[in-house]
């Protein structure tokens, strides 16, 4: 049986990040985390080929979700990593990505991750 692909959680709120990480790890997914877009880019340098999905918050310090999406578009990595936006402002999410409104429906999120990964 092949190992499950990596899920990258990009979320500045530590409690939310840790909760999502624990939930996904209980489902057997290897998880990497980042507290902002800059950290996410650094993580992707080592896992881009093994990362099947990025759960992306929009409002973060240092580099926000919109800036991260633009950087990924510019360097071509957006084609390799699926993004699901997790936000409390779904009306501001970049077009073309699935959006989960906070507070998250964790069962629905798990089904989405399972379908993509």
Coordinates of C-alpha atoms in Angstrom, one line a residue:
X1 CA 0.0 0.0 0.0
X2 CA 1.4 3.4 -1.0
X3 CA 1.7 6.1 1.7
X4 CA -0.8 8.8 1.6
X5 CA 0.3 12.1 0.1
X6 CA 1.2 15.1 2.3
X7 CA -1.4 17.7 3.4
X8 CA 0.0 21.2 3.9
X9 CA -1.9 23.3 6.4
X10 CA -1.2 27.1 6.1
X11 CA -2.9 28.8 9.1
X12 CA -1.7 31.5 11.4
X13 CA -3.9 30.5 14.3
X14 CA -1.9 27.9 16.2
X15 CA -4.9 26.2 17.8
X16 CA -6.7 25.8 14.5
X17 CA -3.5 24.6 12.8
X18 CA -2.9 22.0 15.5
X19 CA -6.5 20.8 15.5
X20 CA -6.5 20.3 11.7
X21 CA -3.1 18.6 11.9
X22 CA -4.3 16.1 14.6
X23 CA -7.5 15.4 12.8
X24 CA -5.7 14.6 9.5
X25 CA -2.9 12.6 11.1
X26 CA -5.6 10.5 12.9
X27 CA -6.9 9.8 9.3
X28 CA -3.4 8.6 8.3
X29 CA -2.3 11.7 6.4
X30 CA 1.3 13.0 6.8
X31 CA 0.9 16.7 7.5
X32 CA 3.2 19.7 7.3
X33 CA 2.2 23.0 8.7
X34 CA 3.1 26.7 8.1
X35 CA 2.0 29.8 10.0
X36 CA 2.1 32.1 6.9
X37 CA 2.7 32.1 3.2
X38 CA 6.4 32.5 3.4
X39 CA 6.7 29.4 5.6
X40 CA 4.5 27.6 3.2
X41 CA 6.8 28.4 0.2
X42 CA 9.7 27.1 2.3
X43 CA 7.9 23.8 3.1
X44 CA 6.8 23.3 -0.5
X45 CA 10.5 23.5 -1.6
X46 CA 10.9 20.1 0.0
X47 CA 7.5 18.5 -0.5
X48 CA 6.0 19.9 -3.6
X49 CA 5.9 16.6 -5.5
X50 CA 4.4 14.7 -2.5
X51 CA 1.9 17.4 -1.5
X52 CA -1.6 16.7 -2.8
X53 CA -3.5 19.5 -1.1
X54 CA -2.9 22.8 0.7
X55 CA -5.5 24.0 3.2
X56 CA -5.0 27.8 3.0
X57 CA -6.1 30.5 5.3
X58 CA -6.2 33.9 3.7
X59 CA -5.6 36.4 6.5
X60 CA -2.1 35.8 7.8
X61 CA 0.9 38.0 8.7
X62 CA 4.2 38.1 6.7
X63 CA 2.6 36.7 3.5
X64 CA -1.1 36.3 3.3
X65 CA -3.1 33.7 1.3
X66 CA -3.6 35.9 -1.8
X67 CA 0.1 36.7 -2.0
X68 CA 0.9 33.0 -1.7
X69 CA -1.4 32.1 -4.5
X70 CA 0.2 34.8 -6.7
X71 CA 3.7 33.5 -5.9
X72 CA 2.6 29.9 -6.7
X73 CA 1.1 31.0 -10.0
X74 CA 4.2 32.9 -10.9
X75 CA 6.6 30.0 -10.3
X76 CA 4.4 27.3 -11.8
X77 CA 3.8 25.3 -8.5
X78 CA 0.1 26.1 -8.5
X79 CA -0.3 23.5 -11.3
X80 CA 1.0 20.8 -9.0
X81 CA -0.7 21.6 -5.6
X82 CA -4.4 21.7 -5.1
X83 CA -5.6 24.5 -2.9
X84 CA -8.7 24.5 -0.6
X85 CA -9.3 27.9 1.0
X86 CA -10.3 28.0 4.6
X87 CA -11.6 31.4 5.6
X88 CA -14.1 33.4 7.6
X89 CA -14.5 35.7 4.6
X90 CA -15.5 33.4 1.7
X91 CA -16.7 36.3 -0.4
X92 CA -13.0 37.5 -0.6
X93 CA -11.5 34.1 -1.6
X94 CA -9.6 34.0 -4.9
X95 CA -11.7 32.6 -7.7
X96 CA -11.3 29.0 -8.8
X97 CA -10.7 27.3 -5.5
X98 CA -13.0 25.3 -3.2
X99 CA -13.8 27.4 -0.2
X100 CA -14.6 26.2 3.4
X101 CA -16.2 28.9 5.6
X102 CA -14.9 29.0 9.2
X103 CA -15.9 27.5 11.5
X104 CA -15.0 24.5 9.4
X105 CA -17.3 21.5 8.8
X106 CA -14.6 18.9 9.6
X107 CA -16.5 16.0 8.2
X108 CA -17.0 17.7 4.9
X109 CA -13.3 18.8 4.9
X110 CA -12.2 15.2 5.5
X111 CA -14.3 14.0 2.6
X112 CA -12.8 16.7 0.3
X113 CA -9.2 15.9 1.3
X114 CA -10.0 12.2 0.8
X115 CA -11.4 12.8 -2.7
X116 CA -8.4 14.9 -3.7
X117 CA -5.7 12.8 -2.1

